[in-house]
Amino acid sequence: MMMKTVHGITGHAKHARRNHHCRNCGHIVCLKCSEKRWHNLMLPPTFHDRERIVRVCDVCHLLTVTFADALCRGDHLLAIETYCTGNVNLFCLSTPL
């Protein structure tokens, strides 16, 4: 059975001792690829189990930071390009990263 991953680390996550899933995209990632944490207010309540701090994958974190930065700089093309990846959660932008 193929594992669902964000950025091609199937073998990496498959052989890890403990896998995690990103609370933003839901993909399975290893510990090293999910080091970022967000406050639970950055996600809709259905995305977490009342945890105060939730684990997100590095890809979702990077895309969200890139999207927010592009908006602040007025780089609409980069913002649209980043948003079209499908991993940018607009809910989280109401809370500082």
PDB file of C-alpha atoms in Angstrom:
ATOM      1  CA  MET A   1       0.000   0.000   0.000  1.00  0.00           C
ATOM      2  CA  MET A   2       1.413   3.389  -1.042  1.00  0.00           C
ATOM      3  CA  MET A   3       1.609   6.011   1.698  1.00  0.00           C
ATOM      4  CA  LYS A   4       0.123   9.432   0.943  1.00  0.00           C
ATOM      5  CA  THR A   5       2.833  12.055   1.381  1.00  0.00           C
ATOM      6  CA  VAL A   6       3.245  15.724   0.542  1.00  0.00           C
ATOM      7  CA  HIS A   7       6.603  15.880  -1.140  1.00  0.00           C
ATOM      8  CA  GLY A   8       7.794  12.487  -2.196  1.00  0.00           C
ATOM      9  CA  ILE A   9       9.154  11.149   1.080  1.00  0.00           C
ATOM     10  CA  THR A  10       7.185   7.919   0.905  1.00  0.00           C
ATOM     11  CA  GLY A  11      10.215   5.746   1.633  1.00  0.00           C
ATOM     12  CA  HIS A  12      11.456   8.191   4.239  1.00  0.00           C
ATOM     13  CA  ALA A  13       8.163   8.206   6.175  1.00  0.00           C
ATOM     14  CA  LYS A  14       7.552   4.515   5.595  1.00  0.00           C
ATOM     15  CA  HIS A  15      10.728   3.512   7.417  1.00  0.00           C
ATOM     16  CA  ALA A  16      10.522   6.085  10.200  1.00  0.00           C
ATOM     17  CA  ARG A  17       9.899   4.789  13.698  1.00  0.00           C
ATOM     18  CA  ARG A  18       6.950   7.093  14.218  1.00  0.00           C
ATOM     19  CA  ASN A  19       4.989   8.835  11.515  1.00  0.00           C
ATOM     20  CA  HIS A  20       2.785  11.871  11.942  1.00  0.00           C
ATOM     21  CA  HIS A  21       0.131  13.525   9.890  1.00  0.00           C
ATOM     22  CA  CYS A  22       0.000  17.184   9.069  1.00  0.00           C
ATOM     23  CA  ARG A  23      -3.044  18.846  10.664  1.00  0.00           C
ATOM     24  CA  ASN A  24      -3.308  21.161   7.661  1.00  0.00           C
ATOM     25  CA  CYS A  25      -3.064  18.839   4.620  1.00  0.00           C
ATOM     26  CA  GLY A  26      -3.469  15.471   6.335  1.00  0.00           C
ATOM     27  CA  HIS A  27      -0.503  13.832   4.629  1.00  0.00           C
ATOM     28  CA  ILE A  28       1.679  11.363   6.496  1.00  0.00           C
ATOM     29  CA  VAL A  29       5.188  12.653   7.147  1.00  0.00           C
ATOM     30  CA  CYS A  30       8.132  11.662   9.301  1.00  0.00           C
ATOM     31  CA  LEU A  31       9.191  13.556  12.410  1.00  0.00           C
ATOM     32  CA  LYS A  32      11.937  15.436  10.576  1.00  0.00           C
ATOM     33  CA  CYS A  33       9.499  16.678   7.907  1.00  0.00           C
ATOM     34  CA  SER A  34       6.917  17.876  10.434  1.00  0.00           C
ATOM     35  CA  GLU A  35       8.913  19.988  12.848  1.00  0.00           C
ATOM     36  CA  LYS A  36       6.696  23.077  12.543  1.00  0.00           C
ATOM     37  CA  ARG A  37       3.931  23.761  15.048  1.00  0.00           C
ATOM     38  CA  TRP A  38       0.914  26.054  14.788  1.00  0.00           C
ATOM     39  CA  HIS A  39      -1.466  27.189  17.472  1.00  0.00           C
ATOM     40  CA  ASN A  40      -4.813  25.404  17.095  1.00  0.00           C
ATOM     41  CA  LEU A  41      -6.516  28.741  16.341  1.00  0.00           C
ATOM     42  CA  MET A  42      -4.705  28.726  13.000  1.00  0.00           C
ATOM     43  CA  LEU A  43      -6.858  25.816  11.815  1.00  0.00           C
ATOM     44  CA  PRO A  44     -10.581  25.160  11.714  1.00  0.00           C
ATOM     45  CA  PRO A  45     -11.755  23.114  14.752  1.00  0.00           C
ATOM     46  CA  THR A  46     -12.426  20.084  12.541  1.00  0.00           C
ATOM     47  CA  PHE A  47      -8.702  19.908  11.660  1.00  0.00           C
ATOM     48  CA  HIS A  48      -7.525  19.014  15.186  1.00  0.00           C
ATOM     49  CA  ASP A  49      -8.619  17.205  18.343  1.00  0.00           C
ATOM     50  CA  ARG A  50      -8.630  20.160  20.740  1.00  0.00           C
ATOM     51  CA  GLU A  51      -4.852  20.179  20.965  1.00  0.00           C
ATOM     52  CA  ARG A  52      -3.445  23.625  21.759  1.00  0.00           C
ATOM     53  CA  ILE A  53      -0.408  23.226  19.515  1.00  0.00           C
ATOM     54  CA  VAL A  54      -0.676  21.147  16.354  1.00  0.00           C
ATOM     55  CA  ARG A  55       1.920  19.606  14.060  1.00  0.00           C
ATOM     56  CA  VAL A  56       2.069  20.743  10.448  1.00  0.00           C
ATOM     57  CA  CYS A  57       4.398  19.567   7.725  1.00  0.00           C
ATOM     58  CA  ASP A  58       7.265  21.762   6.636  1.00  0.00           C
ATOM     59  CA  VAL A  59       5.731  22.132   3.163  1.00  0.00           C
ATOM     60  CA  CYS A  60       2.418  23.539   4.464  1.00  0.00           C
ATOM     61  CA  HIS A  61       4.291  25.882   6.786  1.00  0.00           C
ATOM     62  CA  LEU A  62       6.606  27.126   4.025  1.00  0.00           C
ATOM     63  CA  LEU A  63       3.721  27.641   1.592  1.00  0.00           C
ATOM     64  CA  THR A  64       1.682  29.559   4.163  1.00  0.00           C
ATOM     65  CA  VAL A  65       4.626  31.782   5.124  1.00  0.00           C
ATOM     66  CA  THR A  66       5.412  32.374   1.438  1.00  0.00           C
ATOM     67  CA  PHE A  67       1.770  33.229   0.710  1.00  0.00           C
ATOM     68  CA  ALA A  68       1.503  35.676   3.637  1.00  0.00           C
ATOM     69  CA  ASP A  69       4.819  37.299   2.731  1.00  0.00           C
ATOM     70  CA  ALA A  70       3.791  37.655  -0.931  1.00  0.00           C
ATOM     71  CA  LEU A  71       0.559  39.347   0.118  1.00  0.00           C
ATOM     72  CA  CYS A  72       2.418  41.751   2.427  1.00  0.00           C
ATOM     73  CA  ARG A  73       4.876  42.659  -0.333  1.00  0.00           C
ATOM     74  CA  GLY A  74       2.101  43.070  -2.912  1.00  0.00           C
ATOM     75  CA  ASP A  75       3.423  40.219  -5.075  1.00  0.00           C
ATOM     76  CA  HIS A  76       0.024  39.042  -6.244  1.00  0.00           C
ATOM     77  CA  LEU A  77       1.416  36.657  -8.854  1.00  0.00           C
ATOM     78  CA  LEU A  78       3.428  34.722  -6.236  1.00  0.00           C
ATOM     79  CA  ALA A  79       0.455  34.801  -3.846  1.00  0.00           C
ATOM     80  CA  ILE A  80      -1.859  33.293  -6.485  1.00  0.00           C
ATOM     81  CA  GLU A  81       0.751  30.731  -7.531  1.00  0.00           C
ATOM     82  CA  THR A  82       1.294  29.669  -3.904  1.00  0.00           C
ATOM     83  CA  TYR A  83      -2.434  29.579  -3.139  1.00  0.00           C
ATOM     84  CA  CYS A  84      -3.052  27.327  -6.165  1.00  0.00           C
ATOM     85  CA  THR A  85      -0.945  24.575  -4.576  1.00  0.00           C
ATOM     86  CA  GLY A  86      -3.973  23.796  -2.399  1.00  0.00           C
ATOM     87  CA  ASN A  87      -1.981  23.695   0.837  1.00  0.00           C
ATOM     88  CA  VAL A  88      -2.512  27.316   1.900  1.00  0.00           C
ATOM     89  CA  ASN A  89      -5.093  27.507   4.661  1.00  0.00           C
ATOM     90  CA  LEU A  90      -6.621  30.998   4.698  1.00  0.00           C
ATOM     91  CA  PHE A  91      -8.049  30.340   8.159  1.00  0.00           C
ATOM     92  CA  CYS A  92      -4.557  30.447   9.631  1.00  0.00           C
ATOM     93  CA  LEU A  93      -3.796  33.920   8.322  1.00  0.00           C
ATOM     94  CA  SER A  94      -6.052  35.422  10.964  1.00  0.00           C
ATOM     95  CA  THR A  95      -3.447  34.364  13.563  1.00  0.00           C
ATOM     96  CA  PRO A  96       0.230  35.427  13.365  1.00  0.00           C
ATOM     97  CA  LEU A  97       2.611  32.701  12.197  1.00  0.00           C
TER      98      LEU A  97
END
